[in-house]
mmCIF file of C-alpha atoms and ligand atoms in Angstrom:
data_model
loop_
_atom_site.group_PDB
_atom_site.id
_atom_site.type_symbol
_atom_site.label_atom_id
_atom_site.label_comp_id
_atom_site.label_asym_id
_atom_site.label_seq_id
_atom_site.Cartn_x
_atom_site.Cartn_y
_atom_site.Cartn_z
ATOM 1 C CA MET A 3 17.896 5.941 4.553
ATOM 2 C CA LYS A 4 15.436 3.509 6.114
ATOM 3 C CA ILE A 5 13.703 1.874 3.155
ATOM 4 C CA ILE A 6 10.016 1.137 3.671
ATOM 5 C CA ASP A 7 8.024 -0.730 1.051
ATOM 6 C CA PHE A 8 4.529 0.456 1.891
ATOM 7 C CA HIS A 9 2.577 -1.743 -0.501
ATOM 8 C CA ALA A 10 3.342 -5.374 -1.372
ATOM 9 C CA HIS A 11 1.545 -8.678 -1.776
ATOM 10 C CA ILE A 12 3.790 -11.087 0.081
ATOM 11 C CA LEU A 13 1.598 -13.258 2.276
ATOM 12 C CA PRO A 14 1.404 -16.841 1.008
ATOM 13 C CA ARG A 15 -1.906 -17.793 -0.605
ATOM 14 C CA LEU A 16 -3.785 -14.817 0.812
ATOM 15 C CA ASP A 17 -4.162 -13.280 -2.632
ATOM 16 C CA HIS A 18 -2.666 -13.713 -6.100
ATOM 17 C CA GLY A 19 0.578 -12.008 -4.988
ATOM 18 C CA SER A 20 2.079 -15.238 -3.703
ATOM 19 C CA ARG A 21 0.927 -18.754 -4.525
ATOM 20 C CA SER A 22 3.163 -20.440 -1.922
ATOM 21 C CA SER A 23 5.408 -19.938 1.080
ATOM 22 C CA GLN A 24 8.406 -20.450 -1.222
ATOM 23 C CA VAL A 25 7.338 -17.541 -3.412
ATOM 24 C CA SER A 26 6.869 -15.371 -0.321
ATOM 25 C CA LEU A 27 10.293 -16.344 0.925
ATOM 26 C CA ALA A 28 11.820 -15.375 -2.422
ATOM 27 C CA GLN A 29 9.954 -12.053 -2.278
ATOM 28 C CA LEU A 30 11.381 -11.338 1.179
ATOM 29 C CA GLN A 31 14.817 -12.234 -0.136
ATOM 30 C CA LEU A 32 14.491 -9.690 -2.959
ATOM 31 C CA MET A 33 13.542 -7.077 -0.386
ATOM 32 C CA SER A 34 16.345 -7.997 1.918
ATOM 33 C CA GLN A 35 18.867 -7.751 -0.941
ATOM 34 C CA ALA A 36 17.467 -4.314 -1.788
ATOM 35 C CA GLY A 37 18.063 -3.161 1.801
ATOM 36 C CA VAL A 38 14.379 -2.877 2.687
ATOM 37 C CA ASP A 39 13.984 -2.331 6.419
ATOM 38 C CA THR A 40 10.192 -2.728 6.644
ATOM 39 C CA VAL A 41 7.466 -4.003 4.344
ATOM 40 C CA CYS A 42 3.745 -3.493 4.734
ATOM 41 C CA ALA A 43 1.944 -6.694 3.772
ATOM 42 C CA THR A 44 -1.091 -5.263 2.019
ATOM 43 C CA SER A 45 -2.967 -8.221 0.580
ATOM 44 C CA HIS A 46 -6.120 -7.437 -1.381
ATOM 45 C CA PHE A 47 -9.317 -7.107 0.618
ATOM 46 C CA TYR A 48 -12.505 -7.119 -1.478
ATOM 47 C CA PRO A 49 -15.465 -6.186 0.741
ATOM 48 C CA GLN A 50 -17.958 -8.048 -1.471
ATOM 49 C CA GLU A 51 -16.035 -11.308 -1.183
ATOM 50 C CA ILE A 52 -14.961 -11.864 2.407
ATOM 51 C CA LEU A 53 -15.818 -10.851 5.956
ATOM 52 C CA VAL A 54 -13.245 -8.858 7.891
ATOM 53 C CA ASP A 55 -12.825 -11.485 10.597
ATOM 54 C CA ASP A 56 -12.385 -14.305 8.071
ATOM 55 C CA PHE A 57 -9.744 -12.242 6.277
ATOM 56 C CA LEU A 58 -7.928 -11.548 9.545
ATOM 57 C CA GLU A 59 -7.953 -15.212 10.480
ATOM 58 C CA ALA A 60 -6.540 -16.248 7.082
ATOM 59 C CA ARG A 61 -3.981 -13.447 7.279
ATOM 60 C CA ALA A 62 -2.748 -14.525 10.709
ATOM 61 C CA ALA A 63 -2.366 -18.117 9.512
ATOM 62 C CA SER A 64 -0.525 -16.978 6.384
ATOM 63 C CA LEU A 65 1.869 -14.824 8.398
ATOM 64 C CA ALA A 66 2.531 -17.669 10.826
ATOM 65 C CA ARG A 67 3.530 -19.933 7.914
ATOM 66 C CA LEU A 68 5.793 -17.264 6.516
ATOM 67 C CA LEU A 69 7.487 -16.514 9.849
ATOM 68 C CA GLU A 70 8.080 -20.193 10.392
ATOM 69 C CA ILE A 71 9.670 -20.776 7.015
ATOM 70 C CA SER A 72 11.761 -17.586 7.131
ATOM 71 C CA GLN A 73 13.270 -18.319 10.540
ATOM 72 C CA ASN A 74 16.947 -17.299 10.740
ATOM 73 C CA LYS A 75 16.850 -15.810 7.227
ATOM 74 C CA PRO A 76 17.526 -12.124 6.692
ATOM 75 C CA ARG A 77 14.251 -10.378 5.928
ATOM 76 C CA PRO A 78 12.566 -7.038 6.414
ATOM 77 C CA LYS A 79 10.234 -6.470 9.317
ATOM 78 C CA ILE A 80 6.615 -7.094 8.328
ATOM 79 C CA ILE A 81 3.639 -4.880 9.197
ATOM 80 C CA LEU A 82 0.246 -6.446 8.596
ATOM 81 C CA GLY A 83 -2.307 -4.492 6.622
ATOM 82 C CA ALA A 84 -4.595 -4.757 3.628
ATOM 83 C CA GLU A 85 -5.271 -3.040 0.338
ATOM 84 C CA VAL A 86 -8.952 -2.335 0.726
ATOM 85 C CA LEU A 87 -11.015 -1.789 -2.413
ATOM 86 C CA ILE A 88 -13.454 1.008 -1.751
ATOM 87 C CA CYS A 89 -17.139 0.859 -2.579
ATOM 88 C CA GLU A 90 -19.960 3.244 -1.760
ATOM 89 C CA GLY A 91 -20.998 2.740 1.855
ATOM 90 C CA LEU A 92 -17.724 1.108 2.920
ATOM 91 C CA ASP A 93 -17.669 3.538 5.848
ATOM 92 C CA ARG A 94 -20.549 1.537 7.355
ATOM 93 C CA MET A 95 -18.759 -1.811 7.172
ATOM 94 C CA GLU A 96 -18.309 -3.425 10.561
ATOM 95 C CA GLY A 97 -14.694 -3.956 11.544
ATOM 96 C CA LEU A 98 -13.199 -1.696 8.876
ATOM 97 C CA GLU A 99 -10.727 -0.269 11.408
ATOM 98 C CA LYS A 100 -9.277 -3.763 11.911
ATOM 99 C CA LEU A 101 -7.892 -3.555 8.364
ATOM 100 C CA CYS A 102 -5.663 -0.588 9.229
ATOM 101 C CA LEU A 103 -1.919 -1.231 9.364
ATOM 102 C CA GLU A 104 -1.631 -3.103 12.635
ATOM 103 C CA GLY A 105 -1.115 -0.707 15.542
ATOM 104 C CA THR A 106 -2.082 2.386 13.517
ATOM 105 C CA ASP A 107 -5.153 4.185 12.202
ATOM 106 C CA ILE A 108 -3.848 4.050 8.613
ATOM 107 C CA LEU A 109 -5.877 2.302 5.944
ATOM 108 C CA LEU A 110 -4.507 1.649 2.459
ATOM 109 C CA LEU A 111 -7.514 2.349 0.245
ATOM 110 C CA GLU A 112 -7.729 1.352 -3.390
ATOM 111 C CA MET A 113 -9.934 3.533 -5.572
ATOM 112 C CA PRO A 114 -11.805 2.040 -8.550
ATOM 113 C CA PHE A 115 -10.046 1.811 -11.901
ATOM 114 C CA SER A 116 -12.969 3.128 -13.857
ATOM 115 C CA ALA A 117 -13.049 6.930 -13.685
ATOM 116 C CA GLY A 118 -16.842 6.779 -13.972
ATOM 117 C CA ALA A 119 -17.032 5.023 -10.608
ATOM 118 C CA TRP A 120 -15.526 8.021 -8.781
ATOM 119 C CA SER A 121 -18.961 9.363 -7.875
ATOM 120 C CA ASP A 122 -19.831 12.092 -5.399
ATOM 121 C CA ARG A 123 -21.131 9.314 -3.169
ATOM 122 C CA LEU A 124 -17.749 7.605 -3.295
ATOM 123 C CA TYR A 125 -15.992 10.806 -2.204
ATOM 124 C CA ARG A 126 -18.561 11.071 0.601
ATOM 125 C CA THR A 127 -17.719 7.508 1.620
ATOM 126 C CA VAL A 128 -14.069 8.542 1.871
ATOM 127 C CA ALA A 129 -15.008 11.519 4.032
ATOM 128 C CA GLU A 130 -17.133 9.300 6.292
ATOM 129 C CA ILE A 131 -14.294 6.770 6.657
ATOM 130 C CA SER A 132 -12.128 9.626 7.831
ATOM 131 C CA ASN A 133 -14.871 10.843 10.185
ATOM 132 C CA ARG A 134 -14.808 7.370 11.718
ATOM 133 C CA GLY A 135 -11.257 8.042 12.923
ATOM 134 C CA ILE A 136 -9.523 6.103 10.164
ATOM 135 C CA ARG A 137 -6.749 7.763 8.181
ATOM 136 C CA PRO A 138 -6.935 6.692 4.533
ATOM 137 C CA VAL A 139 -3.799 6.603 2.414
ATOM 138 C CA PHE A 140 -4.642 6.072 -1.252
ATOM 139 C CA ALA A 141 -2.860 3.270 -3.090
ATOM 140 C CA HIS A 142 -0.930 3.829 -6.331
ATOM 141 C CA VAL A 143 -2.477 7.164 -7.257
ATOM 142 C CA ASP A 144 -0.131 7.262 -10.259
ATOM 143 C CA ARG A 145 -2.660 4.996 -11.982
ATOM 144 C CA TYR A 146 -5.638 7.350 -12.002
ATOM 145 C CA PRO A 147 -6.643 10.544 -13.833
ATOM 146 C CA TYR A 148 -4.862 13.242 -11.850
ATOM 147 C CA LYS A 149 -7.879 15.528 -11.430
ATOM 148 C CA LEU A 150 -9.803 12.797 -9.619
ATOM 149 C CA VAL A 151 -6.853 12.266 -7.271
ATOM 150 C CA GLU A 152 -6.438 15.994 -6.655
ATOM 151 C CA ALA A 153 -9.998 16.115 -5.349
ATOM 152 C CA LEU A 154 -8.823 13.685 -2.623
ATOM 153 C CA PHE A 155 -5.801 15.884 -1.898
ATOM 154 C CA ASP A 156 -8.152 18.885 -1.647
ATOM 155 C CA MET A 157 -9.980 16.959 1.087
ATOM 156 C CA GLY A 158 -6.661 16.793 2.976
ATOM 157 C CA PHE A 159 -5.658 13.202 2.239
ATOM 158 C CA GLN A 160 -2.298 11.759 1.214
ATOM 159 C CA ALA A 161 -1.306 8.906 -1.022
ATOM 160 C CA GLN A 162 1.203 6.262 -2.048
ATOM 161 C CA LEU A 163 2.936 5.925 -5.424
ATOM 162 C CA ASN A 164 4.056 2.726 -7.055
ATOM 163 C CA ALA A 165 7.787 3.173 -7.604
ATOM 164 C CA VAL A 166 7.520 1.996 -11.196
ATOM 165 C CA CYS A 167 5.974 5.342 -12.197
ATOM 166 C CA LEU A 168 9.162 7.150 -11.139
ATOM 167 C CA SER A 169 11.525 4.662 -12.738
ATOM 168 C CA ARG A 170 10.582 5.628 -16.290
ATOM 169 C CA LEU A 171 12.501 8.195 -18.284
ATOM 170 C CA LEU A 172 9.445 10.358 -18.856
ATOM 171 C CA LYS A 173 7.737 11.067 -15.578
ATOM 172 C CA PRO A 174 4.397 12.850 -15.589
ATOM 173 C CA LYS A 175 4.961 16.344 -14.175
ATOM 174 C CA HIS A 176 2.041 16.131 -11.787
ATOM 175 C CA LEU A 177 3.686 13.230 -9.932
ATOM 176 C CA MET A 178 6.807 15.283 -9.260
ATOM 177 C CA ARG A 179 4.614 18.177 -8.152
ATOM 178 C CA TRP A 180 2.661 15.947 -5.772
ATOM 179 C CA ILE A 181 5.938 14.797 -4.222
ATOM 180 C CA GLU A 182 7.137 18.385 -3.822
ATOM 181 C CA GLU A 183 3.824 19.380 -2.254
ATOM 182 C CA GLY A 184 4.030 16.577 0.309
ATOM 183 C CA LYS A 185 0.967 14.764 -1.016
ATOM 184 C CA ILE A 186 2.937 11.536 -1.358
ATOM 185 C CA ILE A 187 3.515 9.932 2.021
ATOM 186 C CA ALA A 188 4.812 6.539 0.874
ATOM 187 C CA LEU A 189 6.332 4.514 -1.953
ATOM 188 C CA GLY A 190 5.538 0.921 -2.704
ATOM 189 C CA SER A 191 6.573 -1.864 -5.017
ATOM 190 C CA ASP A 192 3.078 -3.415 -5.206
ATOM 191 C CA LEU A 193 5.044 -6.615 -5.685
ATOM 192 C CA HIS A 194 3.137 -9.646 -6.964
ATOM 193 C CA GLY A 195 5.166 -12.799 -7.538
ATOM 194 C CA ASP A 196 8.910 -13.224 -7.069
ATOM 195 C CA ASN A 197 10.308 -12.051 -10.388
ATOM 196 C CA ALA A 198 13.471 -10.107 -9.525
ATOM 197 C CA LYS A 199 12.815 -7.758 -12.462
ATOM 198 C CA ALA A 200 9.512 -6.737 -10.929
ATOM 199 C CA TYR A 201 11.328 -5.458 -7.838
ATOM 200 C CA LYS A 202 13.957 -3.459 -9.748
ATOM 201 C CA PRO A 203 11.922 -0.252 -10.154
ATOM 202 C CA PHE A 204 11.456 0.040 -6.380
ATOM 203 C CA THR A 205 15.175 -0.470 -5.756
ATOM 204 C CA LYS A 206 16.080 1.935 -8.551
ATOM 205 C CA VAL A 207 13.815 4.707 -7.317
ATOM 206 C CA CYS A 208 15.238 4.470 -3.794
ATOM 207 C CA GLY A 209 18.683 5.054 -5.310
ATOM 208 C CA SER A 210 18.130 7.446 -8.202
ATOM 209 C CA HIS A 211 15.635 9.675 -6.403
ATOM 210 C CA GLY A 212 17.838 9.767 -3.320
ATOM 211 C CA ASP A 213 16.729 13.046 -1.727
ATOM 212 C CA GLN A 214 13.083 12.800 -2.688
ATOM 213 C CA ALA A 215 12.843 9.139 -1.749
ATOM 214 C CA GLN A 216 14.563 9.845 1.545
ATOM 215 C CA ARG A 217 12.118 12.618 2.404
ATOM 216 C CA ILE A 218 9.146 10.405 1.576
ATOM 217 C CA MET A 219 10.557 7.476 3.570
ATOM 218 C CA GLU A 220 11.211 9.714 6.589
ATOM 219 C CA ASN A 221 7.558 10.748 6.497
ATOM 220 C CA THR A 222 6.453 7.142 6.070
ATOM 221 C CA ASP A 223 8.589 6.169 9.038
ATOM 222 C CA LYS A 224 6.842 8.776 11.221
ATOM 223 C CA LEU A 225 3.452 7.729 9.874
ATOM 224 C CA ILE A 226 3.943 4.110 10.912
ATOM 225 C CA SER A 227 5.897 4.722 14.110
ATOM 226 C CA SER A 228 3.248 2.985 16.243
ATOM 227 C CA ALA A 229 2.858 -0.021 13.930
ATOM 228 C CA VAL A 230 3.323 -3.584 15.170
ATOM 229 C CA ARG A 231 6.316 -5.183 13.441
ATOM 230 C CA HIS A 232 6.764 -8.909 13.005
HETATM 231 FE FE1 FE2 B 30 -1.585 -3.793 -4.700
#
């Protein structure tokens, strides 16, 4: 099975996921030990805080540092992306498509944590993003009330789960159903920091959910077939 970690915060000093190149290197080492073939570097992008081009410039510099320091060390291939926090009207933001996983039309979108913020206008924003030719994949949908997420599935979208939700003994039934129904296109660690314990759930799920994980990863692999890998 080709293991793809679709959601991780591994770029040095780009967000709170890694405070230094050394932390990023340790994160890559954890991934390499877990047999991860590819990781999507999905640092937080907050539209109210930074312009797209400034983010891209900082991201390129961060990646360059990381590639330099990780030379000749075993590591997964890295695909550049972002975890983009949605807000009403995001569909009108200039340069949004540049935040897609590099070489694809896939955008990792983070929905708001407060259920009250999932307004009709927000759903319309999602639809308009899609109309713009961008394919949203929703981050860690295990974290939200399931009915709100199912409204996104009803619109034809797919989503990513954080592996930790499948590593627990008691797994919410709707998550297993979503996997069976093909709504889940990717798994991620959402790794912040380099604590080895924090990476265990991702490794565990790839092993203990062998068939299911394999099916998801095969679909992820197809989804990102055109992506640029570093
Ligand atoms: Fe994240």
